[in-house]
Coordinates of C-alpha atoms and ligand atoms in Angstrom, one line a residue:
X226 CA 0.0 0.0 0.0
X227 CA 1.0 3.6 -0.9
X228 CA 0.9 5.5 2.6
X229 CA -0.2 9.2 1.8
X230 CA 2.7 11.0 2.7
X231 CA 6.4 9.7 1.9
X232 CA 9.0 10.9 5.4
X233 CA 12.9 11.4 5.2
X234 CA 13.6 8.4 7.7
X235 CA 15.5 5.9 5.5
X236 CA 18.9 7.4 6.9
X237 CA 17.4 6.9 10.7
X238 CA 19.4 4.4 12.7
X239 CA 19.2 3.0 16.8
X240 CA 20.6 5.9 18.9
X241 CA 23.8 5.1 20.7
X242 CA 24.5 7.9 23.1
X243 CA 28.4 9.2 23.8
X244 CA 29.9 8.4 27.2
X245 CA 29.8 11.7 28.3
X246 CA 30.5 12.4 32.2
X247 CA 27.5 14.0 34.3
X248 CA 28.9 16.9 36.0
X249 CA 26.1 19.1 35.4
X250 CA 22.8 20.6 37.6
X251 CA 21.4 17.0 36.7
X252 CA 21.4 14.4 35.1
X253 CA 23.7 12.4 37.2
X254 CA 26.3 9.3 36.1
X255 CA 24.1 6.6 36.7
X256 CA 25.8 3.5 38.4
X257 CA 26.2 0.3 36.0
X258 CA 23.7 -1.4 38.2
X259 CA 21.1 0.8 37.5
X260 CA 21.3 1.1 34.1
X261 CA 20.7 -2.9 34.0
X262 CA 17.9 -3.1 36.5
X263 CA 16.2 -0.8 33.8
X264 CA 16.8 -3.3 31.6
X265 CA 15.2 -6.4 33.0
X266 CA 11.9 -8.2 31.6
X267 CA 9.0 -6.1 32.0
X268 CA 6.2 -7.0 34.2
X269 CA 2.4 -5.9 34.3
X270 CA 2.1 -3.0 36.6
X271 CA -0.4 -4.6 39.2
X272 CA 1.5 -8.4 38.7
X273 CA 2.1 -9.5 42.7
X274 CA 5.6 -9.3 41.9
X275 CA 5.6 -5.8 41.1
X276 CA 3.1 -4.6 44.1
X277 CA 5.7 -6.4 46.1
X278 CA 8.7 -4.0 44.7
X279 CA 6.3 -0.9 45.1
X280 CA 5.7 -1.2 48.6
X281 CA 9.7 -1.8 49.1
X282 CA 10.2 1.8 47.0
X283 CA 7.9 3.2 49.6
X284 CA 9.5 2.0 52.3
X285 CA 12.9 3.0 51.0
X286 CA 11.3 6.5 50.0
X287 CA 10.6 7.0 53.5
X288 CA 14.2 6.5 54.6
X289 CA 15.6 8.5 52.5
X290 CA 13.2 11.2 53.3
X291 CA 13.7 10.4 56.8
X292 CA 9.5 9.7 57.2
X293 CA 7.0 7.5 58.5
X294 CA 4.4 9.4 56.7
X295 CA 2.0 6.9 54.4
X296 CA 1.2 9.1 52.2
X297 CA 5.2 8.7 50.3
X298 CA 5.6 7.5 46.9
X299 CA 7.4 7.9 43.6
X300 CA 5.5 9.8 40.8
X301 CA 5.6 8.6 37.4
X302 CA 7.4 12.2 36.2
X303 CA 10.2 14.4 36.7
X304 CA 10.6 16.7 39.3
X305 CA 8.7 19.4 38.3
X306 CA 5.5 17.0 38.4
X307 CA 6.3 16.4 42.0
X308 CA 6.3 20.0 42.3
X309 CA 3.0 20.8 40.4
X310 CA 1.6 17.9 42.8
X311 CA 2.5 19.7 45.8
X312 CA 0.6 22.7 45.0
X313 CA -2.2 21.2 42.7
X314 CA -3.1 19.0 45.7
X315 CA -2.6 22.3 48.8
X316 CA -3.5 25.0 46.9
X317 CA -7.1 25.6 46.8
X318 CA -8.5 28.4 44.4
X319 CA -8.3 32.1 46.8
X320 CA -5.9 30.5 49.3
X321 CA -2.6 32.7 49.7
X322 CA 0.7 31.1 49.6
X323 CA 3.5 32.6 50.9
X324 CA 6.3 31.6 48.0
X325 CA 10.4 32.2 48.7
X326 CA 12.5 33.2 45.6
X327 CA 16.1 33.1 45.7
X328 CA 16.7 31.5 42.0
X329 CA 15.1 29.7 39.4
X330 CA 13.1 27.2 40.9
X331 CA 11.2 29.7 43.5
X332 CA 9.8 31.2 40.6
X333 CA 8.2 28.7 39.2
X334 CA 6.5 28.0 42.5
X335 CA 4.7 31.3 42.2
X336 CA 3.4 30.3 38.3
X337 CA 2.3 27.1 40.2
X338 CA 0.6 28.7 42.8
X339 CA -1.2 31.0 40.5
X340 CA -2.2 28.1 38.0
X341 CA -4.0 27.2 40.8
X342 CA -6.0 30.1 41.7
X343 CA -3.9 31.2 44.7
X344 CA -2.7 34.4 45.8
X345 CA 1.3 34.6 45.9
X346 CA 3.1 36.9 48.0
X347 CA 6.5 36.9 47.3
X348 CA 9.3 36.4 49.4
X349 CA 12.3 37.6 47.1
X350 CA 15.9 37.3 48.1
X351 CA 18.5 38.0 46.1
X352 CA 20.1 35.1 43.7
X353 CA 23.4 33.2 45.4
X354 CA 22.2 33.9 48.8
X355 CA 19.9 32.0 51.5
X356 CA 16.1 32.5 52.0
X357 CA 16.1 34.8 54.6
X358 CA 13.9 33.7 57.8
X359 CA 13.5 36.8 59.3
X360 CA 11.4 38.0 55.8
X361 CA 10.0 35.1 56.0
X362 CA 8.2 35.9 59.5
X363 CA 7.4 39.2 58.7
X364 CA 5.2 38.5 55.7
X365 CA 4.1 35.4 58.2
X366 CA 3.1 38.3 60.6
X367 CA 1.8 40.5 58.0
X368 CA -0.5 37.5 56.2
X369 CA -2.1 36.0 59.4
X370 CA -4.6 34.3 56.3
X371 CA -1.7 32.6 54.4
X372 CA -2.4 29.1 54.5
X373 CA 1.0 27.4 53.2
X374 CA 4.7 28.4 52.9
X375 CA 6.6 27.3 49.7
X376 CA 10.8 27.3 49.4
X377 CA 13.3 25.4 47.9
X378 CA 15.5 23.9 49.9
X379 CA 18.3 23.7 47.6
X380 CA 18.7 26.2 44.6
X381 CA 20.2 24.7 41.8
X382 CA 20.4 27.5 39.7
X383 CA 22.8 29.2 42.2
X384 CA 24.0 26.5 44.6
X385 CA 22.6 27.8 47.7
X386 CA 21.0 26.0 50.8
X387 CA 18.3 27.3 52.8
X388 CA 17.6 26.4 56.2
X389 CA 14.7 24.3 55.7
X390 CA 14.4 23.3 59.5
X391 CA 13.7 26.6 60.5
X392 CA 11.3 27.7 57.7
X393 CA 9.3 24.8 58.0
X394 CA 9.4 25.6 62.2
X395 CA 8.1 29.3 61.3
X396 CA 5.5 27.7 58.8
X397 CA 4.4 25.4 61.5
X398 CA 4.0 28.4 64.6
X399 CA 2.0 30.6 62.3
X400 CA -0.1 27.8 61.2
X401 CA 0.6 27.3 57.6
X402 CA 1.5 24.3 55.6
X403 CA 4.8 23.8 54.2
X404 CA 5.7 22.5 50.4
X405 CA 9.2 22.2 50.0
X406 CA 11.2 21.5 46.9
X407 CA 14.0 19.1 47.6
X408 CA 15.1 18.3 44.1
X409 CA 18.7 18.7 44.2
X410 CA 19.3 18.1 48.1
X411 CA 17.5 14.7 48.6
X412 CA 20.4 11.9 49.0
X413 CA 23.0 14.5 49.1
X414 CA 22.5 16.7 52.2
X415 CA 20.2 16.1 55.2
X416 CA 16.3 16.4 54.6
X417 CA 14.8 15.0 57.8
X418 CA 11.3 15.6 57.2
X419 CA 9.9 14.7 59.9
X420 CA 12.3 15.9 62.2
X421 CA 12.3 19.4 60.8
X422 CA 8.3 18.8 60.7
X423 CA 7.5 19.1 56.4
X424 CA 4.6 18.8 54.8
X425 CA 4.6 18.6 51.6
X426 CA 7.9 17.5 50.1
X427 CA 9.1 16.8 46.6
X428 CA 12.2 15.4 45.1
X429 CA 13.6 14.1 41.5
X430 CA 15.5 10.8 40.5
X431 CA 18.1 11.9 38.3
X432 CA 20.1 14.4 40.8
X433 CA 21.7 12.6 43.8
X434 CA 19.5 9.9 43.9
X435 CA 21.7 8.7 40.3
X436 CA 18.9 7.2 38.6
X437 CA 17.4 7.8 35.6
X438 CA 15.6 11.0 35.1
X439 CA 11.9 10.9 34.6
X440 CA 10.5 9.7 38.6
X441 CA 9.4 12.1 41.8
X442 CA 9.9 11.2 44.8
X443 CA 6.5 12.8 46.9
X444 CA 5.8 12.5 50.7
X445 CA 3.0 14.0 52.6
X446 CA 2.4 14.7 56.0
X447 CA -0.9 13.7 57.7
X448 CA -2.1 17.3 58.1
X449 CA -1.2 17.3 54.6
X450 CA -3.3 14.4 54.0
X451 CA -6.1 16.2 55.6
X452 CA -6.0 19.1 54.1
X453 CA -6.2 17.6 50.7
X454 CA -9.2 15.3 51.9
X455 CA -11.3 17.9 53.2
X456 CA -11.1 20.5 50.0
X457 CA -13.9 22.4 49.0
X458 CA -13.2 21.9 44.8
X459 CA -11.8 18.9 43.3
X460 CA -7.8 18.7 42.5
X461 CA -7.4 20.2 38.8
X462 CA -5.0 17.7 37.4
X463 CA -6.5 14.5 37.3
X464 CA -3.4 13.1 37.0
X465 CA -1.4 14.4 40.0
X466 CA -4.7 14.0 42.1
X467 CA -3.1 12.1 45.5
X468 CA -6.9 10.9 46.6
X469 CA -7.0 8.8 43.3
X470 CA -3.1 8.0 43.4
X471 CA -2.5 6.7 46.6
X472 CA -5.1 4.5 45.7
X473 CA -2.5 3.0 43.2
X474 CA 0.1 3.1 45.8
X475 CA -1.2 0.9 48.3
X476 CA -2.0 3.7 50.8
X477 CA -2.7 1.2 53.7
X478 CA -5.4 -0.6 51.8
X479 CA -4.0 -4.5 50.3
X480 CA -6.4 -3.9 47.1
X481 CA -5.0 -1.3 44.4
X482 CA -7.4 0.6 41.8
X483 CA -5.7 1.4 38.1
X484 CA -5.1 4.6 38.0
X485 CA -2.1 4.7 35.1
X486 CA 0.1 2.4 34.0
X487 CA 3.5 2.9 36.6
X488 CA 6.7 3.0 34.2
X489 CA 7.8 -0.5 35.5
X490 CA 11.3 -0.5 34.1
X491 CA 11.8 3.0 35.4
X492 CA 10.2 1.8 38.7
X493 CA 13.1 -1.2 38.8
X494 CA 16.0 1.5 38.1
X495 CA 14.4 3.6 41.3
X496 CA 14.4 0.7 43.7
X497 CA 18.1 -0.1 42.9
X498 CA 18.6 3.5 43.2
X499 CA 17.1 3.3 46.7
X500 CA 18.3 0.1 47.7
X501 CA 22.3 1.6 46.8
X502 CA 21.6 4.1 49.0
X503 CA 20.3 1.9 51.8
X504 CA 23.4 0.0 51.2
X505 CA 25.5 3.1 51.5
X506 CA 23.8 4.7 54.1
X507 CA 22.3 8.5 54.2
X508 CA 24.7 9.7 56.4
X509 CA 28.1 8.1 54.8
X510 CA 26.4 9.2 51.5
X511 CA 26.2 12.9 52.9
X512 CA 29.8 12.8 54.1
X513 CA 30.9 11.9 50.7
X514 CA 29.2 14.2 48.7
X515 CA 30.6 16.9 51.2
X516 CA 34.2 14.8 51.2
X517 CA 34.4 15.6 47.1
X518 CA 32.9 19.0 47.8
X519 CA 36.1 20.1 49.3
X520 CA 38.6 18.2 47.1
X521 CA 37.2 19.9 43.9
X522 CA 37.1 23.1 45.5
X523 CA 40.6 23.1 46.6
X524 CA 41.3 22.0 42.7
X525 CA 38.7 24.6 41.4
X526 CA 40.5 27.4 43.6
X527 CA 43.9 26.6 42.2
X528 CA 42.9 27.3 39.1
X529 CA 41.1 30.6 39.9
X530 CA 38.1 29.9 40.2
X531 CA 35.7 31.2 42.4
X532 CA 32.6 30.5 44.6
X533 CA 29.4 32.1 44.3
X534 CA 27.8 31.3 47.8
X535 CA 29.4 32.2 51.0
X536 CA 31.0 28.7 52.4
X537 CA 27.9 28.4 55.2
X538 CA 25.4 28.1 52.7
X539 CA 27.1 26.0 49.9
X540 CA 25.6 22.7 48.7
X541 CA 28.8 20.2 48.3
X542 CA 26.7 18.6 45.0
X543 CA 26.1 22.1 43.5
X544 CA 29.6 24.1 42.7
X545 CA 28.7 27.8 41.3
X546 CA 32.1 29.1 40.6
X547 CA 33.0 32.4 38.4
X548 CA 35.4 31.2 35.7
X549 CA 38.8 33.2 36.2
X550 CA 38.9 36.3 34.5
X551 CA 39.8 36.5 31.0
X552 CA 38.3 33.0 30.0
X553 CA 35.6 33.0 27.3
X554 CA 33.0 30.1 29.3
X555 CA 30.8 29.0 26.6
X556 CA 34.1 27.8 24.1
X557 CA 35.6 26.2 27.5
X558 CA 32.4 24.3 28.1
X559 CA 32.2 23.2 24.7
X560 CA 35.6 21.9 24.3
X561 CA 35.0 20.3 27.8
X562 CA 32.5 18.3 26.3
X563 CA 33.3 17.3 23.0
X564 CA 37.4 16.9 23.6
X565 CA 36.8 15.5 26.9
X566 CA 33.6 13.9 27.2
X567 CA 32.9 16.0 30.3
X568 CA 29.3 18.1 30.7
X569 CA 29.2 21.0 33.1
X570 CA 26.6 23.8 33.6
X571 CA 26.6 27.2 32.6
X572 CA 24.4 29.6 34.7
X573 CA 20.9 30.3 34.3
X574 CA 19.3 33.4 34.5
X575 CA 20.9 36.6 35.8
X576 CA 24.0 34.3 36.0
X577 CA 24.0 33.0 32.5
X578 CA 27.7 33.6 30.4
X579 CA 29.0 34.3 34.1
X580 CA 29.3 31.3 36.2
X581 CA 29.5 27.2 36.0
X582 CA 27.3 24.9 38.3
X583 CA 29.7 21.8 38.3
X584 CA 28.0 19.1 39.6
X585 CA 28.8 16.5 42.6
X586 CA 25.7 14.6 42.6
X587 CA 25.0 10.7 43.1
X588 CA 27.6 8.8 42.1
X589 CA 29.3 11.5 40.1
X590 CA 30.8 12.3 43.5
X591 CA 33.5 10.4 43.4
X592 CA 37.2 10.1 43.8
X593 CA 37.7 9.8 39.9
X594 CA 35.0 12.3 38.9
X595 CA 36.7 15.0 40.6
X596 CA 40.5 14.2 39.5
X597 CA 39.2 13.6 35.8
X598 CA 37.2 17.2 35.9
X599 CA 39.9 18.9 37.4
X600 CA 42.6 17.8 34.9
X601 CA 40.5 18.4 31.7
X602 CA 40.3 21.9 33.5
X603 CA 44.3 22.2 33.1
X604 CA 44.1 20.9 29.7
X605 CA 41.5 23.1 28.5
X606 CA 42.2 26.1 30.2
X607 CA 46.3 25.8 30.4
Ligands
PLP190 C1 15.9 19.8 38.6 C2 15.1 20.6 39.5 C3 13.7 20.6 39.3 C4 12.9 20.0 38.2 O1 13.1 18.6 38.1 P1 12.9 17.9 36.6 O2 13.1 16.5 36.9 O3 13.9 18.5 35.7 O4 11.5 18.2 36.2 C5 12.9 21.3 40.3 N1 13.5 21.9 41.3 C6 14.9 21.9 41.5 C7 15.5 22.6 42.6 C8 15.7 21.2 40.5 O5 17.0 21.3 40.7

């Protein structure tokens, strides 16, 4: 049969990517033995065998979040699905949300909030430095209404950490909600949710975690839970609606209802993911992030480069450094990666042309990362 239109895809062949290193915001190298789990026979997504490796993702999603709350999953899309979760689930239409911007990612909380027919008042710091707590209580003060407080915990478009213990403490005296965005810092500095008392918390697979991008971590506390239970309108986004999806995930009930079918070889890369960082442990896995941290820095320094964010506030798995003067970044970056194989970040925003965000996450932070990075450096830029 003659089809009706004739396409250019005779010259198409199977894609084999280069073996680049991962030393950008994210993606991360992924470990050999996560790239095979993905690999292995699919099953159906409600086969006992795969319920069985669900309800072990859960319970390795609540370690690494440092939770016992039930409602804790892994979304079936990237990070920024986890975010619009968050607030598609808390945000009903006319509440206000207090929303933190010191980079990138704070500002898409505010489109988020607003796509959902709340009112955002801004919190605005400026980019490179902390969220800063005590403008944070003042528009607390000054809002008594507000219903929920939304940060990120770590900015990757600047490599800064806020103090996520002590916003979600303020959140909790003035009786709001917290969602927090813990993209880049999940698996590679502390997030103790239930210690620092979260509520709504969202992460991504492909920064520290190492696996493949495409999965969001979620967890929820129970006033969380309750608050999305008892709203006035239904969740927007079908979707990303947590009453039908926890359904899926087993939220204390044996039976699960179809909701979508879970990416299952995606789902096999995640729980190897996990279960390397069980095997590791959160806190060794902190140390080393923060161990390669210094030993590129040292490296970075020597070369002239230099950091963005005062040393207090640094994430060790996010380096912002301004190139040394006199250095033209973009052709540096390029010959990084196609001489050397090696992908770093350039800035974003305000910071684009001006600074690098090398990356130390997952199990790109390691011993031979950080001497293979640093010696392309010399090559490139001696
Ligand atoms: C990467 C990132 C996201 C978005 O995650 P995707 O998986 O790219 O959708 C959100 N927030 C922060 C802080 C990030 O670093």
């Amino acid at each position: 049969m003659d089809l009706p239109k004739s396409f250019d895809i005779q010259e198409i062949q199977s894609f084999d990517p280069p073996k680049r290193r991962l030393m950008g915001p994210g993606p991360s190298d992924i470990h050999p033995r996560i790239s095979s789990a993905l690999s292995r026979h699919c099953i159906g997504h409600l086969d006992p065998e795969f319920v069985k490796i669900m309800d072990e993702i859960k319970t390795m999603t609540q370690y690494v979040f440092q939770t016992t709350n039930r409602l804790t999953m892994v979304l079936s899309a990237p990070g920024s699905a986890g975010m619009e979760a968050c607030f598609a689930n808390l945000v009903e239409p006319g509440d206000k949300v207090i929303v933190c911007i010191n980079g990138v990612f704070g500002g898409r909380m505010k489109e988020n909030v607003e796509r959902c027919g709340g009112t955002a008042i801004l919190v605005e710091d400026e980019w490179g430095k902390p969220v800063d707590p005590n403008k944070v209580e003042e528009q607390l003060k000054a809002n008594p209404d507000a219903k929920i407080l939304a940060f990120v915990h770590a900015e990757t478009s600047t490599g800064v950490r806020s103090d996520a213990e002590q916003l979600c403490q303020l959140a909790k005296q003035h009786g709001c909600l917290s969602i927090v965005d813990t993209v880049t810092s999940l698996a590679g500095i502390p997030v103790l949710v239930d210690a620092w008392g979260m509520d709504a918390v969202y992460s991504g697979s492909q920064k520290c975690l190492s696996c493949t991008p495409g999965l969001s971590p979620v967890t929820f506390s129970d006033k969380a839970v309750k608050k999305i239970k008892n709203r006035a309108s239904k969740v927007q986004s079908w979707f990303l609606d947590m009453n039908l999806v926890m359904n899926y995930w087993g939220n204390g009930q044996a039976k699960r209802a179809y909701h979508h079918t879970a990416p299952i070889n995606a789902l096999y890369a995640m729980h190897e993911a996990l279960l390397m960082v069980r095997e590791e442990g959160l806190d060794n896995r902190w140390e080393r992030h923060q161990k390669y941290h210094l030993k590129l820095k040292k490296g970075l320094e020597n070369l002239g480069f230099r950091y963005l964010v005062e040393e207090e506030y640094r994430l060790p798995q996010l380096n912002a450094v301004f190139l040394p003067e006199g250095y033209e970044e973009a052709a540096i970056r390029k010959r990084l990666l196609e001489d050397h194989m090696l992908e770093v970040g350039g800035g974003l925003g305000a910071f684009a042309g001006k600074i690098w965000r090398i990356g130390l996450m997952g199990h790109s932070a390691r011993e031979e990362s950080v001497d293979y990075c640093l010696e392309a450096l010399r090559k490139v830029m001696g």
